[in-house]
Amino acid sequence: MTELMIFVGGLLVLMAIGLPVVVSIGVTSFIALAVTGAGGLPVELLPLRMVQTLNNFTLLAIPLFILAANIMNIGSTTTRIFDFATALVGFTKGGLGHANVVASSIFATMSGTAVADAAGLGSIEIKAMKERGYALDYSTGITAASSVIGPILPPSIALVVYGWLANVSIGGLFMAGLLPGILMALLLMGMTVLLAATGKVVMPKPTPFDACEVARTGKRAILPLMMPAIIVGGIWGGFFTPTEAGAIASLYAVILGGLIYRDVNWQDLYNAFRRTLMFSAVILLIIAVSSFYGWILVRMGIPQALAGQVASIDMPTVVLLLCFALFFLLIGCFMSVIESILIFTPIVVPAALSAGLDPVHFGIVMVITLSVGVITPPFGTVLFLMVGITRLRYGQVVTAILPFLLPIIATILLLIAVPGLATWLPRVMGY
Amino acid sequence: MEDAVAPSKGPDRIAFYTLRGLTRLCDGVGVALMAAILLLIVATVIARDLLVLGMPWTEEVASMLAIYAIGFGSLSAWVRSEHLVVDLFSHKLSGLGKNIQYRLTALISCGFFALAAWGSWIMSDMSANNKTVSLSISFSYLYYGVFFSFAGMALISVWQTLRGPVAWLEAPREEEVVKL
């Protein structure tokens, strides 16, 4: 445990003094190697581990899904999805709140991250809700909260990284995220109903249901709506791997924006590729250096020692999973989802497995709890995005999100209590 | 950096144009590599599922191109200060404090990148006869990609340590690049 404290503590100290995450992980690893090695510093081990990690086809899913989301965000795809969601559920009390959740859920099945959802759909959703007379704090809260669905529904980037690190089927994890993602969406919509019923939030009068409008917007959105079916259906049907699904999704987004809707020009496309390159390079470099970090952890016997200690604790697996969830909720407040998964998966997964937890169930709980961090202070990325979009103060955005943390926490608790929510679908689908 | 105004004279002006040229080059090459990866994978799917034609070598080439794309992207991101940082207190520091912190982190980063570049060079030498399965490409080429990226970032870190923070390098960050 002392080694673990030094290892993780040293890393956190280096990050706290302002060193980039990738350098912090690398320096910690080199220090650990120098301290525990049998003399000398075999620096070639870092590039060796890095190339072994990056020379991996599965990880290419990350830039490809991010590329698909970036291309869709520059065209009219997101607007089409939101318009359809509005026509579909906008007739209910708090209709645009429901539309917000539905649109985010649909977009989540194409993008895979919370930030892509909040950045792409967020401004459209909040603008529309403001124009229809919804309170700005309510609009901000539901928009931010619904973005958390992004990393849960397939194709989740976080699940790709977890699956790769924990050696769990990524297709299986994608299927496992479906029900918890839908459950979270339903509970968020339930919260809107509750807020409307209790009069806590003043909501405008709903517009009557118009089947023609549903048909019209549905026709406009039919091609973007086919993308989730292509991704999930393609993987499940065995037509392509998750990485290939990312490439097909990107190509589909290019065809939609560039050839069919004609609202994406060459410059837009170049910018989307460039943004994807920056983001992916930063993330994949961290992943590569983290593999060296993980290798040293195993070499020092830290995960094995922790696994032994956790296995010796006499407590029900539900309580143990609850403890892990609380830990991840705390960690998620300070670190991004991917960073946390990279650092903690090699440490905690052996411990979780030795305690009898299912790796798929554990992975979904881990990703959901860490994802809550995007809407919690002090470093929630979506919080900063919302401040930028709404011009509200940081504190006001945090307050606006608070009621919506309840359905998210309820989803996590239900998921912990009922493992079948995560494990049933992959089992039925043969993963 | 694209929107920044170039310093009027002196070494800063040379540094500005050098770094801007470097980021544009890295971006251009990185984007071309990403486009190539995308086309390769799509071609594989089409060839396999529609033409019943196997192209197993594409995975190897795509992974190799990805290593170079990551290298170019990381270098460009380093110039633009877009690598992930957990900003706990630096925004609260005074001018002098920020200057010291900037130079200290640049110096530590430089040391790390130099060690990593050195390790990559050793590995490229050791792996000359270690070849990929499908196309028999030497692994040295993979390590060259890692080496160029780390060596480039080490050189830029040396400059950052010596020069300290400059306003024209602190371009506004794109929100998507902060955190996943």
Coordinates of C-alpha atoms in Angstrom, one line a residue:
Chain A
M1 CA 0.0 0.0 0.0
T2 CA 2.9 2.3 0.7
E3 CA 4.2 1.8 -2.8
L4 CA 0.8 2.5 -4.2
M5 CA 0.5 5.7 -2.2
I6 CA 3.9 6.9 -3.4
F7 CA 3.1 5.9 -7.0
V8 CA -0.3 7.5 -7.2
G9 CA 0.5 10.3 -4.8
G10 CA 3.7 11.3 -6.8
L11 CA 1.7 11.4 -10.0
L12 CA -1.0 13.6 -8.4
V13 CA 1.6 16.0 -7.0
L14 CA 3.3 16.3 -10.4
M15 CA -0.1 17.0 -12.1
A16 CA -0.9 19.5 -9.3
I17 CA 2.2 21.6 -10.0
G18 CA 1.0 22.1 -13.6
L19 CA 2.9 19.5 -15.5
P20 CA 1.0 18.1 -18.5
V21 CA -0.7 14.8 -17.7
V22 CA 1.4 12.9 -20.2
V23 CA 4.7 14.2 -18.7
S24 CA 3.5 13.6 -15.1
I25 CA 2.7 9.9 -15.9
G26 CA 6.0 9.5 -17.7
V27 CA 8.2 11.1 -15.0
T28 CA 6.4 9.1 -12.3
S29 CA 7.1 5.9 -14.3
F30 CA 10.8 6.8 -14.8
I31 CA 11.2 7.6 -11.1
A32 CA 9.6 4.3 -10.1
L33 CA 11.7 2.4 -12.6
A34 CA 14.9 4.1 -11.3
V35 CA 14.0 3.4 -7.7
T36 CA 12.9 -0.2 -8.2
G37 CA 15.2 -1.2 -11.0
A38 CA 18.4 -3.2 -10.6
G39 CA 20.7 -0.2 -11.3
G40 CA 20.5 2.1 -14.2
L41 CA 17.5 3.5 -16.1
P42 CA 16.5 1.4 -19.1
V43 CA 14.8 4.3 -20.9
E44 CA 14.1 2.1 -24.0
L45 CA 11.4 0.4 -22.1
L46 CA 9.1 3.5 -22.5
P47 CA 9.1 3.5 -26.3
L48 CA 9.0 -0.3 -26.3
R49 CA 5.7 -0.2 -24.4
M50 CA 4.4 2.8 -26.3
V51 CA 4.9 1.1 -29.7
Q52 CA 3.4 -2.1 -28.5
T53 CA 0.4 -0.1 -27.3
L54 CA 0.0 2.1 -30.3
N55 CA 0.6 -0.6 -32.9
N56 CA -2.9 -1.7 -32.1
F57 CA -5.8 -1.6 -34.5
T58 CA -8.5 -1.5 -31.7
L59 CA -7.3 1.9 -30.4
L60 CA -7.9 3.5 -33.8
A61 CA -11.6 3.5 -32.9
I62 CA -11.0 6.5 -30.7
P63 CA -9.9 9.0 -33.4
L64 CA -12.4 7.6 -35.9
F65 CA -15.5 8.1 -33.7
I66 CA -14.3 11.5 -32.6
L67 CA -13.9 12.4 -36.3
A68 CA -17.5 11.3 -37.0
A69 CA -18.8 13.5 -34.1
N70 CA -16.7 16.5 -35.3
I71 CA -17.9 16.3 -38.9
M72 CA -21.5 16.0 -37.7
N73 CA -21.1 19.0 -35.4
I74 CA -20.1 21.3 -38.3
G75 CA -23.0 20.5 -40.6
S76 CA -26.8 20.5 -40.0
T77 CA -26.9 17.0 -38.7
T78 CA -27.3 18.0 -35.0
T79 CA -30.1 20.5 -35.8
R80 CA -32.0 17.9 -37.8
I81 CA -31.8 15.4 -34.9
F82 CA -33.0 18.1 -32.4
D83 CA -35.9 19.2 -34.6
F84 CA -37.1 15.6 -34.9
A85 CA -36.8 15.0 -31.1
T86 CA -38.7 18.2 -30.5
A87 CA -41.5 17.1 -32.8
L88 CA -41.6 13.7 -31.2
V89 CA -41.8 14.6 -27.5
G90 CA -42.3 18.4 -27.5
F91 CA -46.0 18.2 -27.0
T92 CA -45.6 17.1 -23.4
K93 CA -45.2 19.3 -20.4
G94 CA -41.6 20.3 -20.3
G95 CA -41.5 19.0 -23.9
L96 CA -38.2 20.6 -25.0
G97 CA -36.5 19.2 -21.8
H98 CA -37.6 15.8 -23.0
A99 CA -36.5 16.6 -26.6
N100 CA -33.2 17.7 -25.2
V101 CA -32.6 14.3 -23.6
V102 CA -33.9 12.3 -26.6
A103 CA -31.6 14.3 -29.0
S104 CA -28.6 13.8 -26.7
S105 CA -29.3 10.1 -26.5
I106 CA -29.5 9.8 -30.3
F107 CA -26.3 11.9 -30.7
A108 CA -24.6 9.8 -28.0
T109 CA -25.1 6.8 -30.2
M110 CA -22.9 8.5 -32.8
S111 CA -20.3 10.5 -30.9
G112 CA -19.2 8.6 -27.8
T113 CA -18.2 11.5 -25.5
A114 CA -20.1 14.0 -23.3
V115 CA -18.1 17.0 -24.5
A116 CA -19.0 16.3 -28.2
D117 CA -22.6 16.2 -27.2
A118 CA -22.6 19.3 -25.1
A119 CA -20.5 21.3 -27.6
G120 CA -22.4 20.1 -30.6
L121 CA -26.0 20.0 -29.5
G122 CA -25.8 22.2 -26.4
S123 CA -25.9 25.6 -28.0
I124 CA -28.8 24.5 -30.3
E125 CA -30.8 23.1 -27.5
I126 CA -30.3 26.0 -25.1
K127 CA -31.1 28.6 -27.8
A128 CA -34.3 26.7 -28.7
M129 CA -35.4 26.4 -25.1
K130 CA -34.7 30.1 -24.4
E131 CA -36.8 31.1 -27.4
R132 CA -39.7 29.0 -26.2
G133 CA -39.6 30.6 -22.7
Y134 CA -37.9 28.0 -20.7
A135 CA -35.8 29.2 -17.7
L136 CA -32.2 29.4 -18.6
D137 CA -31.0 27.6 -15.5
Y138 CA -33.3 24.7 -16.2
S139 CA -32.2 24.5 -19.8
T140 CA -28.6 24.6 -18.8
G141 CA -29.1 21.9 -16.2
I142 CA -30.9 19.4 -18.4
T143 CA -28.5 20.0 -21.3
A144 CA -25.4 19.4 -19.2
A145 CA -26.9 16.4 -17.4
S146 CA -28.1 14.7 -20.7
S147 CA -24.5 15.0 -22.0
V148 CA -23.5 12.4 -19.4
I149 CA -25.4 9.8 -21.5
G150 CA -22.7 10.3 -24.2
P151 CA -19.9 8.1 -22.6
I152 CA -22.4 5.3 -21.7
L153 CA -24.3 4.5 -24.9
P154 CA -22.3 2.9 -27.7
P155 CA -19.9 3.8 -29.3
S156 CA -18.4 5.1 -26.0
I157 CA -14.7 6.1 -26.3
A158 CA -14.3 5.5 -22.5
L159 CA -15.6 1.9 -22.9
V160 CA -13.1 1.3 -25.8
V161 CA -10.2 2.3 -23.5
Y162 CA -11.6 0.3 -20.6
G163 CA -12.2 -2.8 -22.8
W164 CA -8.7 -2.6 -24.2
L165 CA -7.1 -2.2 -20.8
A166 CA -9.2 -4.8 -19.0
N167 CA -9.2 -7.2 -21.9
V168 CA -13.0 -7.3 -22.2
S169 CA -14.9 -7.5 -25.5
I170 CA -15.5 -3.9 -26.7
G171 CA -18.6 -5.1 -28.6
G172 CA -19.9 -6.6 -25.4
L173 CA -19.3 -3.4 -23.4
F174 CA -21.1 -1.4 -26.1
M175 CA -24.2 -3.7 -25.7
A176 CA -23.8 -3.5 -21.9
G177 CA -24.0 0.3 -22.0
L178 CA -27.3 0.4 -23.8
L179 CA -29.8 -0.3 -21.0
P180 CA -28.1 1.9 -18.4
G181 CA -27.9 4.7 -20.9
I182 CA -31.6 4.4 -21.8
L183 CA -32.5 4.1 -18.0
M184 CA -30.6 7.3 -17.3
A185 CA -32.4 9.1 -20.2
L186 CA -35.8 8.0 -18.8
L187 CA -34.9 9.1 -15.3
L188 CA -33.7 12.5 -16.5
M189 CA -37.1 12.8 -18.4
G190 CA -38.8 11.7 -15.2
M191 CA -37.1 14.5 -13.3
T192 CA -38.4 17.0 -15.8
V193 CA -41.9 15.7 -15.3
L194 CA -41.4 16.0 -11.5
L195 CA -40.1 19.6 -11.8
A196 CA -43.1 20.5 -14.0
A197 CA -45.6 18.8 -11.7
T198 CA -44.3 20.5 -8.6
G199 CA -44.1 23.9 -10.2
K200 CA -40.4 24.2 -9.1
V201 CA -39.6 25.3 -12.7
V202 CA -42.0 27.4 -14.8
M203 CA -42.4 25.7 -18.1
P204 CA -44.2 27.2 -21.2
K205 CA -47.4 25.6 -22.4
P206 CA -46.7 22.6 -24.6
T207 CA -47.5 22.8 -28.3
P208 CA -50.1 20.3 -29.6
F209 CA -48.9 17.1 -31.1
D210 CA -48.5 17.4 -34.8
A211 CA -48.1 14.1 -36.7
C212 CA -47.3 15.9 -39.9
E213 CA -44.4 17.8 -38.2
V214 CA -43.1 14.5 -36.8
A215 CA -43.2 13.0 -40.3
R216 CA -41.6 16.1 -41.8
T217 CA -38.7 16.4 -39.3
G218 CA -38.4 12.6 -39.3
K219 CA -37.9 12.7 -43.0
R220 CA -35.2 15.4 -42.7
A221 CA -33.5 13.4 -39.9
I222 CA -33.8 9.9 -41.4
L223 CA -30.3 9.7 -42.7
P224 CA -28.5 10.9 -39.5
L225 CA -30.9 8.5 -37.5
M226 CA -29.6 5.6 -39.5
M227 CA -26.1 6.0 -38.2
P228 CA -26.6 4.3 -34.8
A229 CA -28.2 1.4 -36.6
I230 CA -25.3 1.2 -38.9
I231 CA -22.8 1.3 -36.0
V232 CA -24.5 -1.1 -33.6
G233 CA -26.0 -3.3 -36.3
G234 CA -22.7 -3.6 -38.1
I235 CA -20.8 -4.6 -35.0
W236 CA -23.5 -6.9 -33.7
G237 CA -24.1 -8.5 -37.2
G238 CA -20.4 -9.2 -37.5
F239 CA -20.0 -7.0 -40.5
F240 CA -17.2 -4.9 -39.0
T241 CA -15.2 -4.4 -35.8
P242 CA -15.7 -1.3 -33.5
T243 CA -12.7 0.4 -35.2
E244 CA -14.1 -0.3 -38.7
A245 CA -17.5 1.0 -37.4
G246 CA -15.7 4.3 -36.5
A247 CA -14.4 4.6 -40.1
I248 CA -17.7 3.8 -41.6
A249 CA -19.4 6.3 -39.3
S250 CA -16.9 9.0 -40.3
L251 CA -17.3 8.3 -44.0
Y252 CA -21.1 8.3 -43.5
A253 CA -20.8 11.7 -41.8
V254 CA -18.7 13.0 -44.7
I255 CA -21.2 11.8 -47.2
L256 CA -24.1 13.3 -45.3
G257 CA -22.5 16.7 -44.8
G258 CA -20.5 17.0 -48.0
L259 CA -22.6 15.3 -50.6
I260 CA -26.2 15.0 -49.5
Y261 CA -26.8 18.1 -47.3
R262 CA -23.9 20.1 -48.8
D263 CA -23.3 22.1 -45.7
V264 CA -19.7 20.9 -45.1
N265 CA -17.1 22.4 -47.4
W266 CA -13.4 21.4 -47.7
Q267 CA -12.2 23.9 -45.2
D268 CA -14.8 22.7 -42.6
L269 CA -13.7 19.1 -43.3
Y270 CA -10.0 20.0 -42.9
N271 CA -10.8 21.8 -39.6
A272 CA -12.7 18.7 -38.4
F273 CA -9.8 16.5 -39.2
R274 CA -7.4 18.9 -37.5
R275 CA -9.4 19.1 -34.3
T276 CA -9.6 15.3 -34.3
L277 CA -5.9 15.0 -34.8
M278 CA -5.1 17.4 -31.9
F279 CA -7.6 15.7 -29.6
S280 CA -6.6 12.1 -30.5
A281 CA -2.9 12.7 -30.5
V282 CA -3.1 14.1 -26.9
I283 CA -5.3 11.3 -25.7
L284 CA -3.4 8.5 -27.5
L285 CA 0.0 9.8 -26.3
I286 CA -1.4 9.6 -22.8
I287 CA -2.7 6.1 -23.4
A288 CA 0.7 5.0 -24.8
V289 CA 2.7 6.5 -21.9
S290 CA 0.1 5.1 -19.4
S291 CA 0.8 1.6 -20.7
F292 CA 4.4 2.0 -19.4
Y293 CA 3.0 3.2 -16.1
G294 CA 0.6 0.2 -15.9
W295 CA 3.5 -2.2 -16.8
I296 CA 5.6 -0.8 -13.9
L297 CA 2.6 -1.1 -11.5
V298 CA 2.3 -4.8 -12.4
R299 CA 6.1 -5.2 -12.1
M300 CA 6.0 -3.7 -8.6
G301 CA 3.1 -6.1 -7.7
I302 CA 0.8 -3.3 -6.7
P303 CA -2.4 -4.5 -8.4
Q304 CA -1.8 -8.1 -7.2
A305 CA -1.3 -6.9 -3.6
L306 CA -4.4 -4.7 -3.8
A307 CA -6.4 -7.6 -5.3
G308 CA -5.3 -9.9 -2.4
Q309 CA -6.3 -7.3 0.2
V310 CA -9.7 -6.6 -1.5
A311 CA -10.4 -10.4 -1.8
S312 CA -9.7 -10.8 1.9
I313 CA -12.3 -8.2 2.8
D314 CA -15.5 -9.9 4.0
M315 CA -18.2 -7.7 2.5
P316 CA -21.0 -8.3 0.0
T317 CA -20.0 -7.5 -3.6
V318 CA -22.8 -4.9 -3.8
V319 CA -21.2 -2.9 -0.9
L320 CA -17.8 -3.3 -2.4
L321 CA -19.0 -2.0 -5.8
L322 CA -20.7 0.9 -4.0
C323 CA -17.3 1.7 -2.3
F324 CA -15.6 1.6 -5.8
A325 CA -18.4 3.8 -7.2
L326 CA -17.9 6.4 -4.4
F327 CA -14.2 6.4 -5.1
F328 CA -14.7 6.9 -8.8
L329 CA -17.2 9.7 -8.2
L330 CA -14.6 11.5 -6.1
I331 CA -11.8 10.9 -8.6
G332 CA -14.1 12.0 -11.5
C333 CA -14.3 15.4 -9.8
F334 CA -10.6 16.0 -10.4
M335 CA -9.6 14.0 -13.4
S336 CA -11.0 13.4 -16.8
V337 CA -12.8 10.1 -17.6
I338 CA -10.0 8.7 -19.9
E339 CA -7.2 9.8 -17.6
S340 CA -8.9 8.0 -14.7
I341 CA -9.6 4.9 -16.6
L342 CA -6.0 4.7 -17.8
I343 CA -4.5 5.2 -14.3
F344 CA -7.0 3.1 -12.3
T345 CA -8.1 0.3 -14.5
P346 CA -4.8 -1.7 -14.1
I347 CA -5.0 -1.2 -10.3
V348 CA -8.6 -1.8 -9.5
V349 CA -9.8 -4.4 -12.1
P350 CA -7.7 -7.2 -10.7
A351 CA -9.0 -6.4 -7.3
A352 CA -12.6 -6.3 -8.5
L353 CA -12.2 -9.6 -10.3
S354 CA -10.7 -11.3 -7.3
A355 CA -13.7 -10.1 -5.3
G356 CA -16.0 -11.8 -7.7
L357 CA -17.3 -8.8 -9.7
D358 CA -18.2 -9.1 -13.4
P359 CA -15.7 -7.1 -15.5
V360 CA -18.4 -5.9 -17.9
H361 CA -20.7 -4.8 -15.0
F362 CA -17.7 -3.2 -13.2
G363 CA -16.6 -1.4 -16.4
I364 CA -20.0 0.2 -16.9
V365 CA -20.2 1.3 -13.3
M366 CA -16.7 2.7 -13.5
V367 CA -17.4 4.6 -16.7
I368 CA -20.7 6.0 -15.6
T369 CA -19.4 7.2 -12.2
L370 CA -16.3 8.7 -13.7
S371 CA -18.5 10.4 -16.4
V372 CA -20.4 12.3 -13.7
G373 CA -17.2 14.3 -13.2
V374 CA -17.9 16.2 -16.4
I375 CA -20.7 18.0 -14.7
T376 CA -19.3 18.4 -11.2
P377 CA -17.0 21.1 -9.8
P378 CA -14.1 21.9 -9.9
F379 CA -13.0 20.6 -13.3
G380 CA -16.2 19.5 -15.0
T381 CA -15.5 20.2 -18.7
V382 CA -19.2 20.4 -19.6
L383 CA -19.6 23.0 -16.8
F384 CA -17.1 25.3 -18.5
L385 CA -18.8 24.7 -21.9
M386 CA -22.1 25.7 -20.3
V387 CA -20.6 28.9 -18.9
G388 CA -19.4 29.7 -22.4
I389 CA -22.7 28.9 -24.1
T390 CA -25.1 30.5 -21.5
R391 CA -22.9 33.3 -20.1
L392 CA -24.2 32.3 -16.6
R393 CA -21.7 32.4 -13.8
Y394 CA -19.9 29.2 -12.9
G395 CA -21.8 28.9 -9.6
Q396 CA -25.1 29.4 -11.3
V397 CA -24.3 26.6 -13.7
V398 CA -23.4 24.2 -10.9
T399 CA -26.6 25.1 -9.0
A400 CA -28.7 24.5 -12.2
I401 CA -27.2 21.0 -12.6
L402 CA -27.8 19.9 -9.0
P403 CA -31.4 18.6 -9.4
F404 CA -30.3 16.5 -12.3
L405 CA -27.6 14.7 -10.3
L406 CA -30.4 12.8 -8.5
P407 CA -31.6 10.8 -11.5
I408 CA -27.9 10.1 -12.5
I409 CA -27.1 8.9 -9.0
A410 CA -30.3 6.8 -9.0
T411 CA -29.1 5.2 -12.3
I412 CA -25.8 4.3 -10.7
L413 CA -27.5 2.9 -7.6
L414 CA -29.9 0.8 -9.7
L415 CA -27.0 -0.4 -11.9
I416 CA -25.1 -1.5 -8.8
A417 CA -28.1 -3.3 -7.3
V418 CA -29.2 -4.9 -10.5
P419 CA -26.1 -6.2 -12.4
G420 CA -28.4 -7.6 -15.1
L421 CA -28.9 -4.1 -16.4
A422 CA -25.4 -4.3 -17.7
T423 CA -24.8 -8.0 -18.2
W424 CA -28.1 -9.2 -19.6
L425 CA -27.9 -7.7 -23.1
P426 CA -24.3 -8.8 -23.9
R427 CA -25.2 -12.3 -22.7
V428 CA -28.3 -12.5 -24.9
M429 CA -26.4 -11.2 -27.9
G430 CA -23.7 -13.8 -27.4
Y431 CA -20.8 -11.7 -26.0
Chain B
M1 CA -1.5 30.7 -32.7
E2 CA -3.1 31.2 -36.1
D3 CA -4.9 34.3 -34.8
A4 CA -2.0 35.8 -32.9
V5 CA -0.1 38.9 -34.1
A6 CA 3.5 38.3 -34.9
P7 CA 6.1 40.1 -32.7
S8 CA 7.5 43.1 -34.6
K9 CA 11.2 42.3 -34.5
G10 CA 14.0 40.3 -32.9
P11 CA 14.4 36.5 -32.2
D12 CA 10.7 36.3 -31.1
R13 CA 9.6 37.1 -34.7
I14 CA 11.8 34.3 -36.0
A15 CA 10.5 31.9 -33.3
F16 CA 6.9 32.9 -34.1
Y17 CA 7.2 32.1 -37.8
T18 CA 9.2 29.0 -37.2
L19 CA 6.7 27.6 -34.7
R20 CA 3.7 28.6 -36.9
G21 CA 5.3 26.9 -39.9
L22 CA 6.0 23.8 -37.8
T23 CA 2.4 23.6 -36.5
R24 CA 1.0 24.1 -40.1
L25 CA 3.3 21.4 -41.4
C26 CA 2.5 19.0 -38.6
D27 CA -1.3 19.7 -39.0
G28 CA -1.1 19.1 -42.7
V29 CA 0.8 15.9 -42.5
G30 CA -1.2 14.6 -39.6
V31 CA -4.5 15.3 -41.4
A32 CA -3.2 13.6 -44.5
L33 CA -2.2 10.5 -42.4
M34 CA -5.7 10.4 -40.7
A35 CA -7.4 10.7 -44.1
A36 CA -5.2 7.8 -45.3
I37 CA -6.1 5.7 -42.3
L38 CA -9.8 6.4 -42.8
L39 CA -9.7 5.4 -46.5
L40 CA -7.6 2.3 -45.8
I41 CA -10.1 1.0 -43.2
V42 CA -13.1 1.8 -45.4
A43 CA -11.4 0.0 -48.3
T44 CA -10.8 -3.0 -46.1
V45 CA -14.5 -3.2 -45.1
I46 CA -15.7 -2.8 -48.7
A47 CA -13.1 -5.3 -50.1
R48 CA -14.0 -7.9 -47.4
D49 CA -17.8 -7.6 -47.1
L50 CA -18.6 -6.7 -50.7
L51 CA -15.8 -8.1 -52.9
V52 CA -14.9 -11.0 -50.6
L53 CA -11.3 -9.9 -50.9
G54 CA -9.1 -10.0 -47.8
M55 CA -6.7 -7.1 -47.1
P56 CA -5.1 -8.1 -43.8
W57 CA -2.0 -5.8 -44.4
T58 CA -4.2 -2.7 -44.0
E59 CA -4.4 -3.1 -40.2
E60 CA -0.6 -3.1 -40.1
V61 CA -0.3 0.0 -42.3
A62 CA -3.1 1.9 -40.5
S63 CA -1.5 1.3 -37.1
M64 CA 1.9 2.4 -38.4
L65 CA 0.4 5.6 -40.0
A66 CA -1.4 6.2 -36.7
I67 CA 1.9 6.3 -34.8
Y68 CA 3.2 9.0 -37.2
A69 CA -0.1 10.9 -37.0
I70 CA 0.0 10.8 -33.2
G71 CA 3.6 12.0 -33.4
F72 CA 2.9 15.0 -35.6
G73 CA -0.3 15.8 -33.7
S74 CA 1.5 15.7 -30.3
L75 CA 4.2 18.0 -31.6
S76 CA 1.7 20.5 -32.9
A77 CA -0.3 20.2 -29.7
W78 CA 2.8 20.9 -27.7
V79 CA 3.5 24.1 -29.5
R80 CA -0.1 25.2 -29.0
S81 CA 0.0 24.2 -25.3
E82 CA -3.0 21.9 -25.9
H83 CA -1.7 18.9 -23.9
L84 CA -4.0 18.1 -21.0
V85 CA -3.1 20.0 -17.8
V86 CA -4.9 19.8 -14.4
D87 CA -4.9 23.5 -13.6
L88 CA -5.2 23.5 -9.8
F89 CA -3.6 26.8 -8.9
S90 CA -1.6 28.3 -11.8
H91 CA -4.4 30.7 -12.6
K92 CA -4.0 32.1 -9.1
L93 CA -0.3 32.8 -9.4
S94 CA 1.3 36.2 -9.8
G95 CA 3.3 37.2 -12.9
L96 CA 6.6 36.0 -11.4
G97 CA 5.0 32.8 -10.0
K98 CA 3.6 32.0 -13.4
N99 CA 6.9 32.6 -15.1
I100 CA 8.7 30.3 -12.7
Q101 CA 6.1 27.6 -12.9
Y102 CA 6.1 27.8 -16.7
R103 CA 9.9 27.5 -16.9
L104 CA 10.0 24.7 -14.3
T105 CA 7.3 22.6 -16.1
A106 CA 9.0 23.2 -19.4
L107 CA 12.4 22.1 -17.9
I108 CA 10.9 18.9 -16.4
S109 CA 9.1 18.2 -19.7
C110 CA 12.3 18.7 -21.6
G111 CA 14.1 16.2 -19.4
F112 CA 11.3 13.6 -19.9
F113 CA 11.1 14.1 -23.7
A114 CA 14.9 13.9 -24.0
L115 CA 15.0 10.6 -22.1
A116 CA 12.1 9.2 -24.2
A117 CA 13.7 10.3 -27.4
W118 CA 16.9 8.7 -26.4
G119 CA 15.1 5.5 -25.6
S120 CA 13.3 5.6 -28.9
W121 CA 16.6 6.0 -30.7
I122 CA 18.1 2.9 -28.9
M123 CA 15.0 0.9 -29.7
S124 CA 15.1 1.9 -33.4
D125 CA 18.6 0.6 -33.5
M126 CA 17.8 -2.6 -31.7
S127 CA 14.7 -3.3 -33.8
A128 CA 16.3 -3.1 -37.2
N129 CA 15.8 -6.8 -37.9
N130 CA 12.5 -7.1 -36.1
K131 CA 9.8 -6.9 -38.8
T132 CA 6.0 -6.7 -39.1
V133 CA 4.1 -9.9 -40.0
S134 CA 2.3 -9.0 -43.3
L135 CA 4.6 -6.5 -45.0
S136 CA 7.9 -7.2 -43.3
I137 CA 8.4 -3.5 -42.4
S138 CA 11.2 -3.0 -39.9
F139 CA 10.0 -1.9 -36.5
S140 CA 12.7 0.7 -36.6
Y141 CA 10.4 2.9 -38.7
L142 CA 7.8 2.8 -35.9
Y143 CA 10.4 3.9 -33.4
Y144 CA 11.5 6.7 -35.7
G145 CA 8.0 8.1 -35.5
V146 CA 8.1 8.2 -31.7
F147 CA 11.7 9.5 -31.8
F148 CA 10.9 12.5 -34.0
S149 CA 7.9 13.4 -31.9
F150 CA 9.8 13.3 -28.6
A151 CA 12.9 15.0 -30.0
G152 CA 10.8 17.8 -31.5
M153 CA 8.9 18.3 -28.2
A154 CA 12.3 18.3 -26.3
L155 CA 13.7 21.0 -28.5
I156 CA 10.6 23.2 -28.1
S157 CA 10.7 22.6 -24.3
V158 CA 14.3 23.9 -24.3
W159 CA 13.2 27.0 -26.1
Q160 CA 10.2 27.4 -23.7
T161 CA 12.5 27.0 -20.7
L162 CA 14.9 29.7 -21.9
R163 CA 12.4 32.1 -23.3
G164 CA 9.6 31.8 -20.7
P165 CA 5.9 32.4 -21.3
V166 CA 5.0 34.6 -24.4
A167 CA 1.6 36.0 -25.0
W168 CA 1.5 35.1 -28.7
L169 CA 1.9 31.4 -28.0
E170 CA -1.1 31.4 -25.6
A171 CA -3.8 31.0 -28.2
P172 CA -7.4 30.4 -26.9
R173 CA -8.0 26.7 -26.4
E174 CA -10.6 24.9 -28.4
E175 CA -13.1 23.6 -25.8
E176 CA -13.2 20.1 -27.2
V177 CA -9.5 19.6 -26.6
V178 CA -9.7 20.2 -22.8
K179 CA -11.0 16.9 -21.5
L180 CA -12.9 13.9 -22.7

